[in-house]
PDB file of C-alpha atoms in Angstrom:
ATOM      1  CA  ASP J   1      12.094  -4.851   7.889  1.00 59.00           C
ATOM      2  CA  ALA J   2      14.692  -4.532   5.134  1.00 62.00           C
ATOM      3  CA  LYS J   3      14.758  -1.073   3.593  1.00 88.00           C
ATOM      4  CA  THR J   4      14.839   0.202   0.041  1.00 93.00           C
ATOM      5  CA  THR J   5      16.417   3.360  -1.356  1.00 95.00           C
ATOM      6  CA  GLN J   6      14.875   5.184  -4.291  1.00 96.00           C
ATOM      7  CA  PRO J   7      15.472   8.579  -5.888  1.00 97.00           C
ATOM      8  CA  ASN J   8      13.003  11.151  -4.626  1.00 96.00           C
ATOM      9  CA  SER J   9      11.912  12.131  -8.110  1.00 97.00           C
ATOM     10  CA  MET J  10      12.439  11.411 -11.796  1.00 97.00           C
ATOM     11  CA  GLU J  11      11.215  12.948 -14.999  1.00 97.00           C
ATOM     12  CA  SER J  12      10.436  11.464 -18.368  1.00 96.00           C
ATOM     13  CA  ASN J  13       8.950  12.442 -21.675  1.00 96.00           C
ATOM     14  CA  GLU J  14       5.869  10.810 -23.044  1.00 96.00           C
ATOM     15  CA  GLU J  15       6.430   7.791 -25.275  1.00 95.00           C
ATOM     16  CA  GLU J  16       9.963   7.271 -23.917  1.00 96.00           C
ATOM     17  CA  PRO J  17      11.127   4.387 -21.703  1.00 96.00           C
ATOM     18  CA  VAL J  18      11.577   5.019 -17.985  1.00 97.00           C
ATOM     19  CA  HIS J  19      13.965   3.140 -15.724  1.00 98.00           C
ATOM     20  CA  LEU J  20      13.174   3.515 -12.021  1.00 98.00           C
ATOM     21  CA  PRO J  21      16.021   2.248  -9.829  1.00 97.00           C
ATOM     22  CA  CYS J  22      15.834   0.751  -6.357  1.00 97.00           C
ATOM     23  CA  ASN J  23      18.587  -0.309  -3.989  1.00 96.00           C
ATOM     24  CA  HIS J  24      17.956  -2.950  -1.350  1.00 94.00           C
ATOM     25  CA  SER J  25      21.360  -4.054  -0.114  1.00 93.00           C
ATOM     26  CA  THR J  26      19.979  -5.703   3.056  1.00 91.00           C
ATOM     27  CA  ILE J  27      17.496  -7.925   1.233  1.00 92.00           C
ATOM     28  CA  SER J  28      17.109 -11.408   2.674  1.00 89.00           C
ATOM     29  CA  GLY J  29      16.767 -14.582   0.682  1.00 88.00           C
ATOM     30  CA  THR J  30      13.026 -14.840   1.218  1.00 87.00           C
ATOM     31  CA  ASP J  31      12.116 -11.221   0.490  1.00 90.00           C
ATOM     32  CA  TYR J  32      10.142 -10.631  -2.681  1.00 93.00           C
ATOM     33  CA  ILE J  33      10.661  -7.350  -4.532  1.00 95.00           C
ATOM     34  CA  HIS J  34       7.311  -5.653  -5.114  1.00 95.00           C
ATOM     35  CA  TRP J  35       6.479  -2.474  -6.962  1.00 97.00           C
ATOM     36  CA  TYR J  36       3.312  -0.511  -6.368  1.00 97.00           C
ATOM     37  CA  ARG J  37       2.365   2.884  -7.687  1.00 97.00           C
ATOM     38  CA  GLN J  38       0.007   5.526  -6.369  1.00 97.00           C
ATOM     39  CA  LEU J  39      -1.705   7.883  -8.749  1.00 96.00           C
ATOM     40  CA  PRO J  40      -2.841  11.246  -7.372  1.00 92.00           C
ATOM     41  CA  SER J  41      -5.746  10.934  -4.933  1.00 92.00           C
ATOM     42  CA  GLN J  42      -5.941   7.155  -5.339  1.00 95.00           C
ATOM     43  CA  GLY J  43      -4.905   4.108  -3.379  1.00 96.00           C
ATOM     44  CA  PRO J  44      -1.718   2.234  -4.255  1.00 97.00           C
ATOM     45  CA  GLU J  45      -1.897  -0.093  -7.234  1.00 97.00           C
ATOM     46  CA  TYR J  46       0.122  -3.276  -7.726  1.00 96.00           C
ATOM     47  CA  VAL J  47       2.556  -3.119 -10.638  1.00 97.00           C
ATOM     48  CA  ILE J  48       4.831  -6.147 -10.579  1.00 96.00           C
ATOM     49  CA  HIS J  49       6.889  -8.376  -8.318  1.00 95.00           C
ATOM     50  CA  GLY J  50       9.745 -10.854  -8.505  1.00 95.00           C
ATOM     51  CA  LEU J  51      12.166 -12.912  -6.477  1.00 94.00           C
ATOM     52  CA  THR J  52      15.279 -13.620  -8.532  1.00 93.00           C
ATOM     53  CA  SER J  53      14.445 -13.670 -12.232  1.00 92.00           C
ATOM     54  CA  ASN J  54      13.422 -10.763 -14.413  1.00 93.00           C
ATOM     55  CA  VAL J  55       9.667 -10.440 -14.827  1.00 94.00           C
ATOM     56  CA  ASN J  56       7.401  -8.958 -17.478  1.00 95.00           C
ATOM     57  CA  ASN J  57       3.717  -8.154 -17.415  1.00 93.00           C
ATOM     58  CA  ARG J  58       1.372  -5.891 -19.321  1.00 91.00           C
ATOM     59  CA  MET J  59       2.261  -2.885 -17.200  1.00 89.00           C
ATOM     60  CA  ALA J  60       6.026  -3.071 -16.847  1.00 95.00           C
ATOM     61  CA  SER J  61       9.193  -5.124 -16.609  1.00 97.00           C
ATOM     62  CA  LEU J  62      11.262  -5.784 -13.519  1.00 98.00           C
ATOM     63  CA  ALA J  63      14.991  -6.318 -13.853  1.00 98.00           C
ATOM     64  CA  ILE J  64      16.646  -7.818 -10.766  1.00 97.00           C
ATOM     65  CA  ALA J  65      20.393  -7.726 -10.254  1.00 96.00           C
ATOM     66  CA  GLU J  66      22.125 -11.066  -9.934  1.00 95.00           C
ATOM     67  CA  ASP J  67      23.053 -10.367  -6.287  1.00 95.00           C
ATOM     68  CA  ARG J  68      19.495  -9.082  -5.658  1.00 95.00           C
ATOM     69  CA  LYS J  69      20.821  -5.935  -4.017  1.00 95.00           C
ATOM     70  CA  SER J  70      19.150  -3.727  -6.582  1.00 96.00           C
ATOM     71  CA  SER J  71      16.340  -3.775  -9.104  1.00 97.00           C
ATOM     72  CA  THR J  72      14.910  -1.581 -11.839  1.00 98.00           C
ATOM     73  CA  LEU J  73      11.309  -1.052 -12.839  1.00 98.00           C
ATOM     74  CA  ILE J  74      11.022  -0.419 -16.549  1.00 98.00           C
ATOM     75  CA  LEU J  75       8.073   1.334 -18.155  1.00 97.00           C
ATOM     76  CA  HIS J  76       8.597   0.742 -21.839  1.00 94.00           C
ATOM     77  CA  ARG J  77       6.657   3.741 -23.146  1.00 95.00           C
ATOM     78  CA  ALA J  78       5.649   6.294 -20.553  1.00 96.00           C
ATOM     79  CA  THR J  79       2.263   7.925 -20.877  1.00 96.00           C
ATOM     80  CA  LEU J  80       0.811  10.856 -18.982  1.00 96.00           C
ATOM     81  CA  ARG J  81      -1.264   8.352 -17.005  1.00 95.00           C
ATOM     82  CA  ASP J  82       1.953   6.829 -15.639  1.00 97.00           C
ATOM     83  CA  ALA J  83       2.670   9.950 -13.576  1.00 97.00           C
ATOM     84  CA  ALA J  84       2.570   8.654 -10.017  1.00 97.00           C
ATOM     85  CA  VAL J  85       4.605   7.807  -6.945  1.00 97.00           C
ATOM     86  CA  TYR J  86       6.347   4.481  -7.484  1.00 98.00           C
ATOM     87  CA  TYR J  87       7.141   2.388  -4.422  1.00 97.00           C
ATOM     88  CA  CYS J  88       9.780  -0.320  -4.362  1.00 96.00           C
ATOM     89  CA  ILE J  89       8.965  -2.650  -1.472  1.00 93.00           C
ATOM     90  CA  LEU J  90      10.606  -5.701   0.014  1.00 92.00           C
ATOM     91  CA  ARG J  91       7.748  -7.964   0.946  1.00 89.00           C
ATOM     92  CA  SER J  92       8.719  -9.861   4.034  1.00 84.00           C
ATOM     93  CA  THR J  93       6.916 -12.997   5.111  1.00 83.00           C
ATOM     94  CA  LEU J  94       5.804 -12.827   8.728  1.00 80.00           C
ATOM     95  CA  ASN J  95       4.317 -15.515  10.884  1.00 80.00           C
ATOM     96  CA  ALA J  96       1.580 -14.475  13.230  1.00 75.00           C
ATOM     97  CA  GLY J  97      -1.403 -16.219  14.669  1.00 73.00           C
ATOM     98  CA  GLY J  98      -0.368 -19.485  13.072  1.00 77.00           C
ATOM     99  CA  THR J  99      -0.437 -18.056   9.556  1.00 76.00           C
ATOM    100  CA  SER J 100       2.091 -16.527   7.196  1.00 80.00           C
ATOM    101  CA  TYR J 101       1.399 -13.257   5.498  1.00 83.00           C
ATOM    102  CA  GLY J 102       3.212 -10.843   3.268  1.00 84.00           C
ATOM    103  CA  LYS J 103       3.883  -7.533   4.948  1.00 85.00           C
ATOM    104  CA  LEU J 104       4.389  -4.514   2.683  1.00 88.00           C
ATOM    105  CA  THR J 105       6.530  -1.765   4.227  1.00 87.00           C
ATOM    106  CA  PHE J 106       6.235   1.341   2.080  1.00 89.00           C
ATOM    107  CA  GLY J 107       9.081   3.850   1.832  1.00 87.00           C
ATOM    108  CA  GLN J 108       8.859   7.361   0.399  1.00 90.00           C
ATOM    109  CA  GLY J 109       8.895   6.216  -3.227  1.00 95.00           C
ATOM    110  CA  THR J 110       9.895   8.002  -6.421  1.00 97.00           C
ATOM    111  CA  ILE J 111       7.687  10.749  -7.812  1.00 97.00           C
ATOM    112  CA  LEU J 112       7.579  10.232 -11.576  1.00 98.00           C
ATOM    113  CA  THR J 113       6.687  13.233 -13.715  1.00 97.00           C
ATOM    114  CA  VAL J 114       5.860  12.612 -17.378  1.00 97.00           C
ATOM    115  CA  HIS J 115       6.096  15.533 -19.777  1.00 97.00           C
ATOM    116  CA  PRO J 116       3.961  15.709 -22.928  1.00 94.00           C
TER     117      PRO J 116
ATOM    118  CA  ASP D   1     -15.611  -6.184 -10.309  1.00 65.00           C
ATOM    119  CA  ALA D   2     -16.299  -3.228  -8.027  1.00 83.00           C
ATOM    120  CA  GLY D   3     -12.947  -3.380  -6.303  1.00 95.00           C
ATOM    121  CA  VAL D   4     -12.443  -2.518  -2.650  1.00 98.00           C
ATOM    122  CA  ILE D   5     -15.103  -0.105  -1.452  1.00 97.00           C
ATOM    123  CA  GLN D   6     -14.522   2.362   1.356  1.00 98.00           C
ATOM    124  CA  SER D   7     -16.887   4.795   3.004  1.00 97.00           C
ATOM    125  CA  PRO D   8     -17.069   7.594   3.641  1.00 97.00           C
ATOM    126  CA  ARG D   9     -14.611   9.075   1.157  1.00 97.00           C
ATOM    127  CA  HIS D  10     -14.193  12.170   3.295  1.00 97.00           C
ATOM    128  CA  GLU D  11     -14.869  12.698   6.980  1.00 98.00           C
ATOM    129  CA  VAL D  12     -14.505  15.884   8.959  1.00 98.00           C
ATOM    130  CA  THR D  13     -15.066  15.682  12.692  1.00 97.00           C
ATOM    131  CA  GLU D  14     -14.191  17.462  15.871  1.00 97.00           C
ATOM    132  CA  MET D  15     -11.693  16.338  18.432  1.00 97.00           C
ATOM    133  CA  GLY D  16     -13.195  13.900  20.906  1.00 97.00           C
ATOM    134  CA  GLN D  17     -15.802  12.505  18.534  1.00 98.00           C
ATOM    135  CA  GLU D  18     -16.021   8.851  17.527  1.00 98.00           C
ATOM    136  CA  VAL D  19     -15.149   8.057  13.926  1.00 98.00           C
ATOM    137  CA  THR D  20     -15.982   4.840  12.090  1.00 98.00           C
ATOM    138  CA  LEU D  21     -14.452   3.995   8.733  1.00 98.00           C
ATOM    139  CA  ARG D  22     -15.893   1.199   6.646  1.00 98.00           C
ATOM    140  CA  CYS D  23     -14.501  -1.225   4.112  1.00 98.00           C
ATOM    141  CA  LYS D  24     -15.937  -3.844   1.802  1.00 98.00           C
ATOM    142  CA  PRO D  25     -13.207  -6.097   0.407  1.00 98.00           C
ATOM    143  CA  ILE D  26     -13.267  -7.728  -3.004  1.00 97.00           C
ATOM    144  CA  SER D  27     -15.587 -10.718  -2.944  1.00 96.00           C
ATOM    145  CA  GLY D  28     -13.690 -13.937  -2.304  1.00 95.00           C
ATOM    146  CA  HIS D  29     -10.628 -12.261  -0.832  1.00 96.00           C
ATOM    147  CA  ASN D  30      -9.742 -13.691   2.583  1.00 94.00           C
ATOM    148  CA  SER D  31      -7.083 -11.193   3.680  1.00 95.00           C
ATOM    149  CA  LEU D  32      -7.812  -7.613   4.666  1.00 96.00           C
ATOM    150  CA  PHE D  33      -5.422  -4.832   5.615  1.00 96.00           C
ATOM    151  CA  TRP D  34      -5.920  -1.339   7.057  1.00 98.00           C
ATOM    152  CA  TYR D  35      -3.273   1.296   6.312  1.00 97.00           C
ATOM    153  CA  ARG D  36      -2.820   4.933   7.268  1.00 97.00           C
ATOM    154  CA  GLN D  37      -1.023   7.500   5.096  1.00 96.00           C
ATOM    155  CA  THR D  38       0.372  10.804   6.319  1.00 95.00           C
ATOM    156  CA  MET D  39       2.950  13.159   4.876  1.00 92.00           C
ATOM    157  CA  MET D  40       5.234  12.623   7.843  1.00 91.00           C
ATOM    158  CA  ARG D  41       5.098   8.846   8.152  1.00 91.00           C
ATOM    159  CA  GLY D  42       4.032   7.689   4.705  1.00 91.00           C
ATOM    160  CA  LEU D  43       1.946   4.511   4.377  1.00 94.00           C
ATOM    161  CA  GLU D  44       1.813   2.385   7.517  1.00 94.00           C
ATOM    162  CA  LEU D  45       0.127  -0.964   8.089  1.00 94.00           C
ATOM    163  CA  LEU D  46      -2.274  -0.763  11.035  1.00 97.00           C
ATOM    164  CA  ILE D  47      -3.834  -4.210  11.180  1.00 96.00           C
ATOM    165  CA  TYR D  48      -4.178  -7.396   9.156  1.00 94.00           C
ATOM    166  CA  PHE D  49      -7.125  -9.820   9.169  1.00 95.00           C
ATOM    167  CA  ASN D  50      -7.099 -13.341   7.786  1.00 93.00           C
ATOM    168  CA  ASN D  51     -10.459 -15.102   7.347  1.00 93.00           C
ATOM    169  CA  ASN D  52     -12.088 -12.371   9.473  1.00 95.00           C
ATOM    170  CA  VAL D  53      -9.671 -12.912  12.379  1.00 94.00           C
ATOM    171  CA  PRO D  54      -7.228 -10.184  13.439  1.00 94.00           C
ATOM    172  CA  ILE D  55      -3.764 -11.645  13.011  1.00 91.00           C
ATOM    173  CA  ASP D  56      -1.361  -8.736  13.406  1.00 90.00           C
ATOM    174  CA  ASP D  57      -2.424  -5.500  15.090  1.00 93.00           C
ATOM    175  CA  SER D  58       1.069  -4.369  16.030  1.00 91.00           C
ATOM    176  CA  GLY D  59       0.667  -1.283  13.869  1.00 93.00           C
ATOM    177  CA  MET D  60      -2.396   0.048  15.688  1.00 95.00           C
ATOM    178  CA  PRO D  61      -1.111   3.260  17.255  1.00 89.00           C
ATOM    179  CA  GLU D  62      -2.963   3.141  20.582  1.00 86.00           C
ATOM    180  CA  ASP D  63      -6.050   1.931  22.379  1.00 91.00           C
ATOM    181  CA  ARG D  64      -8.167   4.646  20.817  1.00 96.00           C
ATOM    182  CA  PHE D  65      -8.013   2.623  17.600  1.00 97.00           C
ATOM    183  CA  SER D  66      -9.967  -0.578  17.136  1.00 97.00           C
ATOM    184  CA  ALA D  67     -10.862  -2.694  14.121  1.00 98.00           C
ATOM    185  CA  LYS D  68     -13.399  -5.415  13.540  1.00 97.00           C
ATOM    186  CA  MET D  69     -14.336  -7.776  10.762  1.00 98.00           C
ATOM    187  CA  PRO D  70     -17.712  -9.329  11.605  1.00 97.00           C
ATOM    188  CA  ASN D  71     -17.942 -11.158   8.289  1.00 95.00           C
ATOM    189  CA  ALA D  72     -16.024 -11.726   5.068  1.00 95.00           C
ATOM    190  CA  SER D  73     -17.536  -8.731   3.315  1.00 96.00           C
ATOM    191  CA  PHE D  74     -17.245  -5.964   5.899  1.00 97.00           C
ATOM    192  CA  SER D  75     -14.677  -4.383   8.183  1.00 98.00           C
ATOM    193  CA  THR D  76     -14.596  -1.263  10.329  1.00 98.00           C
ATOM    194  CA  LEU D  77     -11.844   0.865  11.788  1.00 98.00           C
ATOM    195  CA  LYS D  78     -12.976   2.951  14.744  1.00 98.00           C
ATOM    196  CA  ILE D  79     -11.232   5.823  16.470  1.00 97.00           C
ATOM    197  CA  GLN D  80     -12.637   6.855  19.841  1.00 97.00           C
ATOM    198  CA  PRO D  81     -11.966   9.546  20.869  1.00 96.00           C
ATOM    199  CA  SER D  82     -10.461  11.144  17.778  1.00 97.00           C
ATOM    200  CA  GLU D  83      -7.576  13.636  17.958  1.00 97.00           C
ATOM    201  CA  PRO D  84      -6.204  16.102  15.391  1.00 97.00           C
ATOM    202  CA  ARG D  85      -3.088  13.959  14.928  1.00 96.00           C
ATOM    203  CA  ASP D  86      -5.318  11.186  13.599  1.00 97.00           C
ATOM    204  CA  SER D  87      -5.924  13.267  10.479  1.00 98.00           C
ATOM    205  CA  ALA D  88      -4.745  11.145   7.559  1.00 98.00           C
ATOM    206  CA  VAL D  89      -5.916   9.082   4.609  1.00 98.00           C
ATOM    207  CA  TYR D  90      -6.958   5.609   5.684  1.00 98.00           C
ATOM    208  CA  PHE D  91      -6.778   2.811   3.124  1.00 98.00           C
ATOM    209  CA  CYS D  92      -8.279  -0.634   3.176  1.00 98.00           C
ATOM    210  CA  ALA D  93      -6.757  -3.364   1.009  1.00 97.00           C
ATOM    211  CA  SER D  94      -7.683  -6.975   0.350  1.00 97.00           C
ATOM    212  CA  SER D  95      -5.967  -9.941  -1.225  1.00 95.00           C
ATOM    213  CA  LEU D  96      -6.714 -13.505  -2.200  1.00 93.00           C
ATOM    214  CA  GLY D  97      -4.287 -15.261   0.042  1.00 86.00           C
ATOM    215  CA  ALA D  98      -2.048 -13.489   2.510  1.00 82.00           C
ATOM    216  CA  LEU D  99       1.016 -13.536   0.261  1.00 84.00           C
ATOM    217  CA  ASN D 100      -0.551 -12.258  -2.955  1.00 87.00           C
ATOM    218  CA  GLU D 101      -0.904  -8.777  -4.418  1.00 92.00           C
ATOM    219  CA  GLN D 102      -3.030  -6.388  -2.431  1.00 95.00           C
ATOM    220  CA  PHE D 103      -5.855  -4.399  -3.975  1.00 96.00           C
ATOM    221  CA  PHE D 104      -6.370  -1.026  -2.359  1.00 97.00           C
ATOM    222  CA  GLY D 105      -9.532   0.970  -1.978  1.00 97.00           C
ATOM    223  CA  PRO D 106      -9.792   4.690  -2.785  1.00 97.00           C
ATOM    224  CA  GLY D 107      -9.224   5.669   0.839  1.00 98.00           C
ATOM    225  CA  THR D 108     -11.023   7.786   3.420  1.00 98.00           C
ATOM    226  CA  ARG D 109      -9.603  11.237   4.052  1.00 98.00           C
ATOM    227  CA  LEU D 110     -10.116  11.994   7.747  1.00 98.00           C
ATOM    228  CA  THR D 111      -9.777  15.482   9.153  1.00 98.00           C
ATOM    229  CA  VAL D 112     -10.064  15.952  12.903  1.00 98.00           C
ATOM    230  CA  LEU D 113     -10.453  19.589  13.917  1.00 97.00           C
TER     231      LEU D 113
END
């Protein structure tokens, strides 16, 4: 499985934008870039994903480098509820049992602290 | 929508005992995943079911672990016999289609004494 590299931790102030970087230099052409986050004492939660183009949804934006070797998750206005561990994941497509499925391989993630 | 439901939320047992964790996926989802999270190893995929059939169990640590999905709305992960190193948070996730976003349950925190 291709690996991702993220900073161990980042800090932000409430109401400010946050840019969470991720390096994935060994990404293959079929790997999707997924971001999940895990709030304290909860299960991971899907944030956003993309393949080549930048993506926006109600939670965040995902900026993908042209060579796809890095990406950035952008939270436009951080709130205290955004404090979580953010995982950048390369979703590989595996074939098993005659079906294809997307395997998520979680790394250590980035611990985001948001200050009031 | 109730989301993925897991039970129990917490389980404390003694070494050698059988432990059964339960999961109810989101209605209509045909893919189900069991994960384990520890401080040392992070989140690891244990097994993946598609349409109630186990497709990839390469992440199951050893024969003491087994998982079943008797129908589309219920799955179990069993550990027999349990050992202290099995202590972890176990998550169940489901998705509509094997390539789509996964929805995780709240997890079961297992402590084996």
